[in-house]
Coordinates of C-alpha atoms in Angstrom, one line a residue:
M281 CA 92.5 32.8 70.2
R282 CA 91.3 36.4 70.4
K283 CA 94.3 37.3 72.7
R284 CA 96.6 35.6 70.2
K285 CA 95.3 37.6 67.3
Q286 CA 95.5 40.8 69.4
K287 CA 99.1 40.1 70.4
R288 CA 100.0 39.4 66.8
Q289 CA 98.4 42.7 65.7
E290 CA 100.4 44.6 68.3
T291 CA 103.8 43.2 67.5
E292 CA 104.1 41.5 64.2
P293 CA 102.9 44.0 61.5
A294 CA 105.9 46.2 62.2
I295 CA 108.2 43.3 61.8
W296 CA 106.6 42.3 58.5
N297 CA 106.7 45.9 57.2
E298 CA 110.4 46.0 58.0
F299 CA 110.9 42.7 56.2
W300 CA 109.0 43.8 53.1
T301 CA 111.0 47.1 53.0
W302 CA 114.3 45.2 53.3
L303 CA 113.2 42.7 50.6
E304 CA 112.5 45.6 48.2
T305 CA 116.1 46.8 48.7
L306 CA 117.6 43.5 47.4
E307 CA 118.9 43.3 43.9
P308 CA 119.5 39.5 43.4
A309 CA 121.2 38.3 40.3
G310 CA 118.9 37.0 37.6
G311 CA 118.0 33.4 37.8
S312 CA 119.7 33.0 41.3
K313 CA 118.1 31.1 44.2
L314 CA 117.8 34.4 46.0
E315 CA 115.8 35.9 43.2
K316 CA 113.5 33.0 43.2
A317 CA 113.0 33.4 47.0
V318 CA 112.4 37.1 46.7
N319 CA 109.9 36.6 43.9
Y320 CA 108.2 33.8 45.8
A321 CA 107.8 36.0 48.9
F322 CA 106.3 38.9 46.9
N323 CA 104.0 36.6 44.9
H324 CA 102.7 35.1 48.2
K325 CA 102.7 38.2 50.3
E326 CA 98.9 38.2 50.9
T327 CA 98.8 34.5 51.9
L328 CA 101.9 34.8 54.1
M329 CA 100.1 37.6 56.0
N330 CA 96.8 35.6 56.5
Y331 CA 97.8 34.2 59.8
L332 CA 97.6 37.7 61.3
L333 CA 93.8 37.8 60.6
D334 CA 92.9 34.8 62.7
G335 CA 94.4 33.7 66.0
R336 CA 93.6 30.0 65.2
C337 CA 96.0 30.0 62.2
E338 CA 99.6 29.0 62.6
I339 CA 102.4 30.8 60.8
S340 CA 103.7 27.5 59.4
N341 CA 102.3 24.2 58.3
N342 CA 104.8 22.2 60.4
A343 CA 102.0 20.6 62.5
A344 CA 100.2 19.4 59.4
E345 CA 103.4 18.0 58.0
R346 CA 104.3 16.2 61.2
R347 CA 100.9 14.5 61.1
A348 CA 101.4 13.5 57.4
K349 CA 104.8 12.0 58.3
T350 CA 103.1 8.9 59.8
Y351 CA 101.6 8.1 56.4
V352 CA 104.8 9.0 54.5
T353 CA 106.9 6.8 56.8
G354 CA 104.6 3.8 56.2
R355 CA 104.1 4.2 52.5
K356 CA 106.8 1.7 51.6
N357 CA 105.0 -0.8 53.8
F358 CA 101.8 -0.1 51.9
L359 CA 103.3 -1.7 48.8
F360 CA 102.7 -5.0 50.5
H361 CA 98.9 -4.6 50.6
D362 CA 97.4 -7.5 48.7
T363 CA 94.0 -5.8 48.1
A364 CA 92.4 -2.4 47.9
D365 CA 90.4 -3.4 51.0
G366 CA 93.6 -3.9 52.9
A367 CA 94.9 -0.5 51.8
T368 CA 91.6 1.1 52.8
A369 CA 91.7 -0.5 56.2
S370 CA 95.2 0.9 56.8
A371 CA 94.2 4.4 55.7
I372 CA 91.2 4.3 58.1
I373 CA 93.3 3.1 61.0
L374 CA 95.9 5.8 60.3
C375 CA 93.2 8.5 60.2
L376 CA 91.8 7.3 63.5
I377 CA 95.2 7.3 65.1
E378 CA 96.1 10.8 63.9
T379 CA 92.7 12.1 64.9
A380 CA 93.1 10.6 68.4
K381 CA 96.6 12.3 68.6
A382 CA 95.2 15.6 67.5
N383 CA 92.5 15.4 70.2
N384 CA 95.0 14.3 73.0
L385 CA 93.5 10.9 73.4
N386 CA 95.0 7.7 74.6
I387 CA 95.2 6.1 71.2
Y388 CA 95.0 2.5 72.4
H389 CA 92.0 3.2 74.6
Y390 CA 90.3 5.2 71.8
L391 CA 90.6 2.4 69.3
Y392 CA 89.5 -0.1 72.1
T393 CA 86.4 2.0 72.8
L394 CA 85.5 2.3 69.2
L395 CA 85.7 -1.4 68.7
L396 CA 83.8 -2.0 71.9
Y397 CA 80.8 0.3 71.0
M398 CA 80.8 0.7 67.2
P399 CA 79.2 -2.7 66.4
D400 CA 76.0 -1.9 68.3
Y401 CA 75.7 1.7 67.1
K402 CA 76.9 1.7 63.5
N403 CA 73.5 2.5 62.1
E404 CA 72.5 5.1 64.8
P405 CA 73.8 8.6 64.0
A406 CA 73.4 9.7 67.7
G407 CA 75.5 6.8 68.9
I408 CA 78.2 7.5 66.3
K409 CA 78.3 11.2 67.3
Q410 CA 79.2 10.1 70.8
L411 CA 82.1 8.1 69.5
L412 CA 83.7 11.1 67.8
P413 CA 87.0 12.0 69.4
W414 CA 85.9 15.4 70.6
S415 CA 82.7 14.1 72.3
D416 CA 82.4 14.2 76.1
F417 CA 81.8 10.5 76.2
I418 CA 85.2 9.8 74.5
K419 CA 87.1 12.6 76.3
E420 CA 86.2 11.1 79.7
R421 CA 87.0 7.6 78.7
C422 CA 90.1 8.0 76.5
T423 CA 92.3 10.7 78.1
G424 CA 95.2 9.9 80.3
I425 CA 96.2 6.5 81.5
I426 CA 93.4 4.0 81.9
D427 CA 92.9 0.5 83.3
I428 CA 91.6 -1.7 80.5
E429 CA 90.7 -4.4 83.0
K430 CA 87.8 -2.2 84.3
V431 CA 86.1 -1.9 80.9
R432 CA 85.2 -5.4 79.6
P433 CA 82.8 -5.9 76.7
E434 CA 80.3 -7.6 79.0
E435 CA 80.3 -4.6 81.4
R436 CA 80.5 -1.8 78.9
G437 CA 76.9 -0.5 79.3
N438 CA 75.1 1.6 76.6
L439 CA 75.8 5.0 75.0
N440 CA 73.5 7.7 76.2
I441 CA 71.6 8.4 73.0

């Protein structure tokens, strides 16, 4: 991330300065869409430039919007939930799936592993920590293609807590 920030600092401020200079030369007609766009850019100049300060930041929010698309796509289906508990369960499953995607996990195996271990460790914080998608325990069991036949409930073993 440090390299990314450094590379941005080397090349992008000059481009942005040229953009802001060009924007100042525009004289859009009052009330036009161009005027709104120019005003928006100037009003949000500081926040638009924030991504230059941290290499972890993205220039756009496209990744976040793609993750939210799953929920948006299913929202019409959510109208068919009969109870608040059903809606809550759907929200939890969607969150688990999107978190697994964000951590490059095999979604099916991640959910399978959670259902396999969670009942025995739901009241033990150390056990729950090992079931988080970024834990080594989950990373080694839920990345890539796996053979479910090798991990049966009766052969699962215990978490190392």
